[in-house]
CSV table of C-alpha atoms and ligand atoms in Angstrom, one decimal:
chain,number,residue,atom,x,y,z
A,287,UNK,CA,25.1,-99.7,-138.8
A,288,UNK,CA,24.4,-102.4,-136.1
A,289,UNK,CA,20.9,-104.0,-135.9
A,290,UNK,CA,19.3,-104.4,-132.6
A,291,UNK,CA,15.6,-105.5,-132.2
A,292,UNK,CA,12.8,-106.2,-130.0
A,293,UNK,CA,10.8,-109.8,-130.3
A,294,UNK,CA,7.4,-110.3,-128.7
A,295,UNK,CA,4.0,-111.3,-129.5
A,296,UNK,CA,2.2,-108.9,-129.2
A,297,UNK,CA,4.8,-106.3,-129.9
A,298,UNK,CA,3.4,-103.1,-132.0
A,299,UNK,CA,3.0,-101.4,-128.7
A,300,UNK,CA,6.5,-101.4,-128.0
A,301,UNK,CA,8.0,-98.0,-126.6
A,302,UNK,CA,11.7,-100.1,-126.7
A,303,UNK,CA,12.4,-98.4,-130.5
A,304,UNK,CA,11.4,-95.1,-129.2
A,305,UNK,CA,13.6,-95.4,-126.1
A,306,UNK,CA,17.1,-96.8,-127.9
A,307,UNK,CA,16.4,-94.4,-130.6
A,308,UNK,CA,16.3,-91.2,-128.2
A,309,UNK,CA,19.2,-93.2,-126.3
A,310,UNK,CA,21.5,-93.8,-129.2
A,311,UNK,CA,21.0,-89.9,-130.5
A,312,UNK,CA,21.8,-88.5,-127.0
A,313,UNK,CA,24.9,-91.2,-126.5
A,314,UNK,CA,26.2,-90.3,-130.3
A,315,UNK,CA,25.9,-94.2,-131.0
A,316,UNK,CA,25.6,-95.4,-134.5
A,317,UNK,CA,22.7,-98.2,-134.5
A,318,UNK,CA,19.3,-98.9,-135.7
A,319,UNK,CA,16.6,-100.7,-133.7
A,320,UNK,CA,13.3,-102.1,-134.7
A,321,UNK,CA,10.5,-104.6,-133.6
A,322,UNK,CA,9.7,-108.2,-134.7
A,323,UNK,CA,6.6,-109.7,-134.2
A,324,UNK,CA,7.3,-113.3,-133.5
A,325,UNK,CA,5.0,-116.4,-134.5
A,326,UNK,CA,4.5,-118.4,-131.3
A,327,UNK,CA,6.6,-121.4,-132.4
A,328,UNK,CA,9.0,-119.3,-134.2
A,329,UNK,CA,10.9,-117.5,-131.4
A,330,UNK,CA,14.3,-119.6,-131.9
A,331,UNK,CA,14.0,-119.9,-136.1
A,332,UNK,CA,13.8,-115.5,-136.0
A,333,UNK,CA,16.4,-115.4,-133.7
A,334,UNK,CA,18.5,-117.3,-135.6
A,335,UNK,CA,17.3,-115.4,-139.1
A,336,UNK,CA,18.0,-111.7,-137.0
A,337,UNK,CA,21.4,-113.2,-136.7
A,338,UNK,CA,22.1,-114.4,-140.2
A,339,UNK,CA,21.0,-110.7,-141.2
A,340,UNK,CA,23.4,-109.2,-139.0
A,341,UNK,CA,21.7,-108.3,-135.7
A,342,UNK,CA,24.0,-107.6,-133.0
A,343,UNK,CA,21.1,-108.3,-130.0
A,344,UNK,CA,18.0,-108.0,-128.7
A,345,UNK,CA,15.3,-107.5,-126.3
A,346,UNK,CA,13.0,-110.0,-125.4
A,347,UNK,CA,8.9,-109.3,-124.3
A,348,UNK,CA,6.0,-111.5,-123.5
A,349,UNK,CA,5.9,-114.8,-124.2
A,350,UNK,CA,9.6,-115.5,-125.3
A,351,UNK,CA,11.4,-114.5,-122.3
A,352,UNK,CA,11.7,-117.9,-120.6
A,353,UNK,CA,12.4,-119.2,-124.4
A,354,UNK,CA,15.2,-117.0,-124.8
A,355,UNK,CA,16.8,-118.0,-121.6
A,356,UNK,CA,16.3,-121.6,-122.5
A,357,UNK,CA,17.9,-120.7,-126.3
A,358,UNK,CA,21.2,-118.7,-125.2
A,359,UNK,CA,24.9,-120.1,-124.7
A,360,UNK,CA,25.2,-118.7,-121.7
A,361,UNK,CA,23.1,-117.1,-118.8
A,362,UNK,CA,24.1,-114.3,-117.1
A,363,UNK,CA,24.2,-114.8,-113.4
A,364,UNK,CA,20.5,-112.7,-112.9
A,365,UNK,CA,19.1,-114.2,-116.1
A,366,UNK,CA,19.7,-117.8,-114.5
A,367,UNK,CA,17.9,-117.2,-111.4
A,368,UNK,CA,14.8,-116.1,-113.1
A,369,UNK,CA,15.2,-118.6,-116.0
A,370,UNK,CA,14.1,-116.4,-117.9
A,371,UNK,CA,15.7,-113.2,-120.3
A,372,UNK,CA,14.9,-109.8,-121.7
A,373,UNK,CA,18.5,-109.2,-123.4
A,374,UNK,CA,20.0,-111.3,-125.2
A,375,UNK,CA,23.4,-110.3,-127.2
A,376,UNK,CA,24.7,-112.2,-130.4
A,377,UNK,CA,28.9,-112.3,-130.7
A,378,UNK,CA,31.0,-114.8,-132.1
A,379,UNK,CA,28.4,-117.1,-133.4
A,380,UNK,CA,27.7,-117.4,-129.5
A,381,UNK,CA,23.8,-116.0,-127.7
A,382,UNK,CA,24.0,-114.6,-124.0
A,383,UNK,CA,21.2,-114.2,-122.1
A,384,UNK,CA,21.0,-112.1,-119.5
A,385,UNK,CA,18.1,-110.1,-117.7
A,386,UNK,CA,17.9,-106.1,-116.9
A,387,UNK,CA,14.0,-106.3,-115.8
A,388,UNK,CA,15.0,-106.2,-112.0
A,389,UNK,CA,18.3,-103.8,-112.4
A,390,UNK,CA,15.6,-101.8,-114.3
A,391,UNK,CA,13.3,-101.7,-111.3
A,392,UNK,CA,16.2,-101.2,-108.5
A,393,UNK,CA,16.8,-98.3,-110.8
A,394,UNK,CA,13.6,-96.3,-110.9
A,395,UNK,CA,13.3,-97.0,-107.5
A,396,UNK,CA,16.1,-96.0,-105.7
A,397,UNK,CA,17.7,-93.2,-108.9
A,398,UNK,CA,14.5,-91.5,-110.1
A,399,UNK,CA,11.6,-92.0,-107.1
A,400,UNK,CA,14.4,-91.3,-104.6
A,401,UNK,CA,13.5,-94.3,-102.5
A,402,UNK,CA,16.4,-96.6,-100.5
A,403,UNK,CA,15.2,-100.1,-100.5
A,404,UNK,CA,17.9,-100.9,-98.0
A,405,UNK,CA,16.8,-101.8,-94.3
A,406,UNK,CA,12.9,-101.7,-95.9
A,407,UNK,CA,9.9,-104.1,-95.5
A,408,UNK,CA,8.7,-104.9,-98.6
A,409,UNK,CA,5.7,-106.6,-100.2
A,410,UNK,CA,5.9,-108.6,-104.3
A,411,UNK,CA,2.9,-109.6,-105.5
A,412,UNK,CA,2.7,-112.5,-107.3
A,413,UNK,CA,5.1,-115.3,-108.8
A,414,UNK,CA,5.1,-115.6,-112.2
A,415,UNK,CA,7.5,-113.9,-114.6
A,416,UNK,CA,7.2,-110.5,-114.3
A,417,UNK,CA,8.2,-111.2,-110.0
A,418,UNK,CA,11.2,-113.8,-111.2
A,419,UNK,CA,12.5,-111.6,-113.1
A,420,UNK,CA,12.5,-108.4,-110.6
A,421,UNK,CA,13.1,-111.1,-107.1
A,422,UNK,CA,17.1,-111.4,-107.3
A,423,UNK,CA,18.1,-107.6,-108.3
A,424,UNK,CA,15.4,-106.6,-105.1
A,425,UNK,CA,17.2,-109.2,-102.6
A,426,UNK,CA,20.6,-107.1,-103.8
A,427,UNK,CA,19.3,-104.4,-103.1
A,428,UNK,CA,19.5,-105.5,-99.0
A,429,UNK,CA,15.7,-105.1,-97.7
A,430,UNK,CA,15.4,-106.3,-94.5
A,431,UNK,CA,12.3,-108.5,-95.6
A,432,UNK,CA,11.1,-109.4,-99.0
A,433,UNK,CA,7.3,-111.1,-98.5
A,434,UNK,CA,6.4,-113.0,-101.9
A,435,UNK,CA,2.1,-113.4,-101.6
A,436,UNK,CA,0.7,-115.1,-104.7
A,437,UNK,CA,-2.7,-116.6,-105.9
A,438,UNK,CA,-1.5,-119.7,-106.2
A,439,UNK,CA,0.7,-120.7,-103.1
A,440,UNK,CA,3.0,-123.2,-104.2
A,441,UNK,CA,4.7,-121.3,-107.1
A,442,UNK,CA,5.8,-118.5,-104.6
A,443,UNK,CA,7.5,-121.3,-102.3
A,444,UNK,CA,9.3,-122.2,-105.9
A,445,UNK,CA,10.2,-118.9,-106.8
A,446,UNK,CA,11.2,-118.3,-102.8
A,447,UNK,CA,13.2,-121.4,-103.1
A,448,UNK,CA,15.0,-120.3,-105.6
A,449,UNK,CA,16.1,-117.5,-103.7
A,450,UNK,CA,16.7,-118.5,-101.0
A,451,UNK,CA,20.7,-118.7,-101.3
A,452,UNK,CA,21.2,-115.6,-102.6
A,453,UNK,CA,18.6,-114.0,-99.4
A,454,UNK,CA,20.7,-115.6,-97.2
A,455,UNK,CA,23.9,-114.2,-98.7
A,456,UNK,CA,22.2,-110.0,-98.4
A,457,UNK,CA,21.0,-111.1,-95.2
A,458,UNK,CA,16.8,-110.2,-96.4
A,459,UNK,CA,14.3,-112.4,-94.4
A,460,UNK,CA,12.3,-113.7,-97.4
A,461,UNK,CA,8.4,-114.8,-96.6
A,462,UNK,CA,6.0,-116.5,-98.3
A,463,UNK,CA,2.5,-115.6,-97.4
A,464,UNK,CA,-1.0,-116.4,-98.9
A,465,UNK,CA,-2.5,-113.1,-100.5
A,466,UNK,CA,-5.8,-113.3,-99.0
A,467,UNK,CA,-4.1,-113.4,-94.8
A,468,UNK,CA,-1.9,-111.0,-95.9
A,469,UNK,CA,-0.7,-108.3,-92.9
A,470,UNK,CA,2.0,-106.2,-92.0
A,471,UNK,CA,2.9,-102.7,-92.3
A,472,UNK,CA,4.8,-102.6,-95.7
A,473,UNK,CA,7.4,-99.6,-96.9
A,474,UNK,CA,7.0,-100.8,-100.4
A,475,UNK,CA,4.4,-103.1,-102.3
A,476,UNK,CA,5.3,-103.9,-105.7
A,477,UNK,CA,2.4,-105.3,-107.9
A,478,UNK,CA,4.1,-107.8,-110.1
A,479,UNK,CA,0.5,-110.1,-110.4
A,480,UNK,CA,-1.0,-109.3,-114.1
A,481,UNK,CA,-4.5,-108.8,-112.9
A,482,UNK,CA,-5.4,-105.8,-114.2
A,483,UNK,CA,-5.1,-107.3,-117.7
A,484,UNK,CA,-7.9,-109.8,-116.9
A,485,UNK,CA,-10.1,-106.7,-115.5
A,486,UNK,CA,-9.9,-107.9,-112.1
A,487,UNK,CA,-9.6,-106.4,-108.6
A,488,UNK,CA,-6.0,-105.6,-106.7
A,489,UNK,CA,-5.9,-108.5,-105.2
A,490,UNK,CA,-5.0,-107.6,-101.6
A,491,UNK,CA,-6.1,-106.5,-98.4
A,492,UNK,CA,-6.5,-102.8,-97.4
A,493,UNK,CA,-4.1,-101.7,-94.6
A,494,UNK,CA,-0.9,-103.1,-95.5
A,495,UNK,CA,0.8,-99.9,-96.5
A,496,UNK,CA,2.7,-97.8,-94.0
A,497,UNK,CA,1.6,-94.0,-94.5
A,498,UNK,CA,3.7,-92.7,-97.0
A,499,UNK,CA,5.1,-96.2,-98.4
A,500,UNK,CA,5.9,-96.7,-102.1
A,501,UNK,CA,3.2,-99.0,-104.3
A,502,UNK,CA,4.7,-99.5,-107.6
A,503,UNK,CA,3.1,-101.4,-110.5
A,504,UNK,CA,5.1,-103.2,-113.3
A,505,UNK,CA,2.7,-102.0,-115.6
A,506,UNK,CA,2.3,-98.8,-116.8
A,507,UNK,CA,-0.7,-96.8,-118.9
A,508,UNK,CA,-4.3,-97.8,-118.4
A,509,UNK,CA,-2.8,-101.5,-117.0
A,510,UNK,CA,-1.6,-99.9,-113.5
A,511,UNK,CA,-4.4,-97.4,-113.2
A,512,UNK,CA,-6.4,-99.9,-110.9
A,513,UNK,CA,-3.8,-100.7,-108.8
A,514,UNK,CA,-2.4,-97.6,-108.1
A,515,UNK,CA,-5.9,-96.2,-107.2
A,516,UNK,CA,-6.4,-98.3,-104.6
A,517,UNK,CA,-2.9,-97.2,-103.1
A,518,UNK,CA,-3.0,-93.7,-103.3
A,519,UNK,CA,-6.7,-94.0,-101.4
A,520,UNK,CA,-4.5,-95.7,-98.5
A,521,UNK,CA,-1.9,-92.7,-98.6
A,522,UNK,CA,0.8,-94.4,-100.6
A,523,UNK,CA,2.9,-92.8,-102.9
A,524,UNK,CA,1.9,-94.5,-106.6
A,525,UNK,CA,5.0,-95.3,-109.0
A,526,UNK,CA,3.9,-97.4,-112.2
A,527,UNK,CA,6.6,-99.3,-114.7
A,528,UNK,CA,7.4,-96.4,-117.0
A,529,UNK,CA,10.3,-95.3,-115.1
A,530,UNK,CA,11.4,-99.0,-115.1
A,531,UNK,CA,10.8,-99.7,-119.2
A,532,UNK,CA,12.9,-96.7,-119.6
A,533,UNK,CA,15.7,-98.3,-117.1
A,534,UNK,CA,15.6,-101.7,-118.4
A,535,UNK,CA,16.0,-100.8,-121.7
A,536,UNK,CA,19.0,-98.4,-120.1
A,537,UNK,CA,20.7,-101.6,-118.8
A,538,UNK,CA,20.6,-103.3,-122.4
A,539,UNK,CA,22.0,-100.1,-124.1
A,540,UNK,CA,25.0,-100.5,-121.6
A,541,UNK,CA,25.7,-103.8,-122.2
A,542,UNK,CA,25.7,-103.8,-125.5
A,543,UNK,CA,27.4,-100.5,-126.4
A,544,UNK,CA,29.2,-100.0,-122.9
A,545,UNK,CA,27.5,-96.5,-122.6
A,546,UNK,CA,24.9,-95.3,-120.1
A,547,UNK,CA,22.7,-93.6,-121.8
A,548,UNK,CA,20.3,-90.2,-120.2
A,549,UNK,CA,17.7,-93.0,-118.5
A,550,UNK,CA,16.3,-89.9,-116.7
A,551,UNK,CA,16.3,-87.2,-119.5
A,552,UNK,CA,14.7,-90.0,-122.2
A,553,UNK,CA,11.9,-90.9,-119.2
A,554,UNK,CA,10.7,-87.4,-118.9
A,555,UNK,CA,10.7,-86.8,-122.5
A,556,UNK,CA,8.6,-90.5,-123.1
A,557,UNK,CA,6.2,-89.0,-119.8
A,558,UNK,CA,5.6,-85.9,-121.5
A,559,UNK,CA,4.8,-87.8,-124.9
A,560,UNK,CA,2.2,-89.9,-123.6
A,561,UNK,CA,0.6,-87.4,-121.6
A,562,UNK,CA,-0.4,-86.1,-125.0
B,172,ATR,P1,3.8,-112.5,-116.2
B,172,ATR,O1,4.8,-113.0,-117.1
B,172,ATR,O2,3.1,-111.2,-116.5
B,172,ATR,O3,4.2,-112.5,-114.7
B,172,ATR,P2,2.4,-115.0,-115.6
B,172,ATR,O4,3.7,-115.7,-115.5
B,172,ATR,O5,1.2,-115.6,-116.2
B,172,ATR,O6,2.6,-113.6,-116.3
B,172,ATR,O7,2.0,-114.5,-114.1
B,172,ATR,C1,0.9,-113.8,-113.8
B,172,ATR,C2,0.9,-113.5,-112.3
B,172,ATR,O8,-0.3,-112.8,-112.0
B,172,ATR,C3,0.8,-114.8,-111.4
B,172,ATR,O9,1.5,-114.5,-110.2
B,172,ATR,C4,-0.7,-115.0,-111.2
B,172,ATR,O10,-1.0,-115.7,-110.1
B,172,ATR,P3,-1.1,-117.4,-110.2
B,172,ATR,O11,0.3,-117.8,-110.1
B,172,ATR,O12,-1.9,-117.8,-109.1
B,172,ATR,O13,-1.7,-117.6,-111.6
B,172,ATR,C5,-1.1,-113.5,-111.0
B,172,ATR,N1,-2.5,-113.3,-111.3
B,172,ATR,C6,-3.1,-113.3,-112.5
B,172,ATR,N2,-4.4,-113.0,-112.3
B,172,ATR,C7,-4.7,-112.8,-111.0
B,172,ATR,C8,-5.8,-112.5,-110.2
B,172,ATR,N3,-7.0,-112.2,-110.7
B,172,ATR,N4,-5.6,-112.4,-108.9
B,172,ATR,C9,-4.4,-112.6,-108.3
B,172,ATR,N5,-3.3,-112.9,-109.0
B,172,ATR,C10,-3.4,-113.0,-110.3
């Protein structure tokens, strides 16, 4: 049977067996999948041990997701532009890297909340790798403005930098703006900043959303509770990363078995489990 895994650190909380189990029994694919916890300075010797023991891929969580960029043969075109990789795929002796987080997202968005991104403002917060890996798949998407606000100002103009060919090519204006002078009347804010985890307070203005806009976190569970309080007290629509775990995972299945799995089907089926 082929061997697929996830690697992270921490990585017991991971839904990503659940999701490729329920998407390999509904797609009639033969695989199993499990999850590695990873030693911090051991991410490229269990790669390369998953490989010798047969594994076929796998999917890459926090910390070793710019590591497995860095480790692969070859970068797929999205996984290069945010350096950094959730999938990687093992064939012929060979490792490519390549990134579904931002497909994932585009996905959830636009299939399952029903939203069109196209001709909309919207709003990323923050810069680090949860927004570099979502940044490219949003600008293809065709916004007409993507407005990166970070804490720290100078590694949005990197990350915008970046970008900036590939903005120009969908024709999306894309901003850099400090979070604190934040304005603007936004059709989508997407909280990619992880402060939440550290406790602390969404770190934005009030009365940024249009009525009726889209605030979607990248987290889900307790993690995105804060943020998408404050946005359904402004009369937004709240979205957190479920949908998008589910779809990224989605992306990875394709890829490595060339089947689209039921993304939709196995999301309300993981929604109803954890609302247990
Ligand atoms: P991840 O991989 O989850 O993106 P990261 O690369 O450490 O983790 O990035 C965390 C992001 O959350 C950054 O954009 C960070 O801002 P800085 O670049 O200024 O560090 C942002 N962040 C974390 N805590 C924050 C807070 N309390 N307020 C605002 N932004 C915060």
């Amino acid at each position: 049977m082929d061997l697929y895994c996830v690697m992270g650190n921490p990585v017991d909380h991971s839904k990503s067996p659940w999701i490729h189990a329920r998407f390999a029994a509904l797609s009639g694919q033969a695989l199993r999948y499990g999850k590695r916890l990873v030693a911090l300075d051991r991410f490229a010797a269990e790669v390369h041990a998953f490989i010798a023991e047969g594994g076929r891929g796998c999917n890459v969580t926090v910390p070793f997701k710019f590591e497995a960029a860095a480790l692969a043969c070859r970068c797929s075109a999205r996984a290069s532009l945010a350096m950094a990789s959730n999938t990687l795929t093992f064939e012929d002796g060979t490792i490519l890297a390549d990134n579904t987080d931002g497909a994932g997202l585009v996905n959830d968005i636009q299939r399952n909340a029903g939203v069109d991104l196209s001709g909309r403002r919207l709003l990323l917060l923050g810069a680090g790798g949860a927004a570099a890996g979502v940044l490219g798949p949003l600008l293809q998407a065709r916004p007409s403005s993507i407005t990166v606000a970070n804490r720290t100002r100078q590694r949005a103009l990197v990350l915008v930098t970046r970008h900036e060919a590939l903005a120009a090519q969908e024709q999306t204006a894309l901003l850099v703006r400090d979070l604190q002078e934040l304005t603007g009347d936004f059709d989508v804010v997407i909280n990619a900043t992880s402060s939440s985890l550290h406790g602390e307070a969404v770190p934005v203005p009030a009365g940024l959303l249009r009525h009726g806009a889209l605030a979607y976190d990248l987290m889900y569970g307790a993690a995105a509770r804060g943020f998408l309080q404050w946005a359904g007290e402004q009369g937004a629509a709240a979205r957190d990363g479920l949908g998008m775990l589910v779809e990224q995972a989605a992306e990875a299945f394709l890829i490595w078995r060339g089947v689209r799995p039921p993304s939709a089907q196995v999301l309300d089926e993981l929604r109803a489990l954890l609302s247990h």
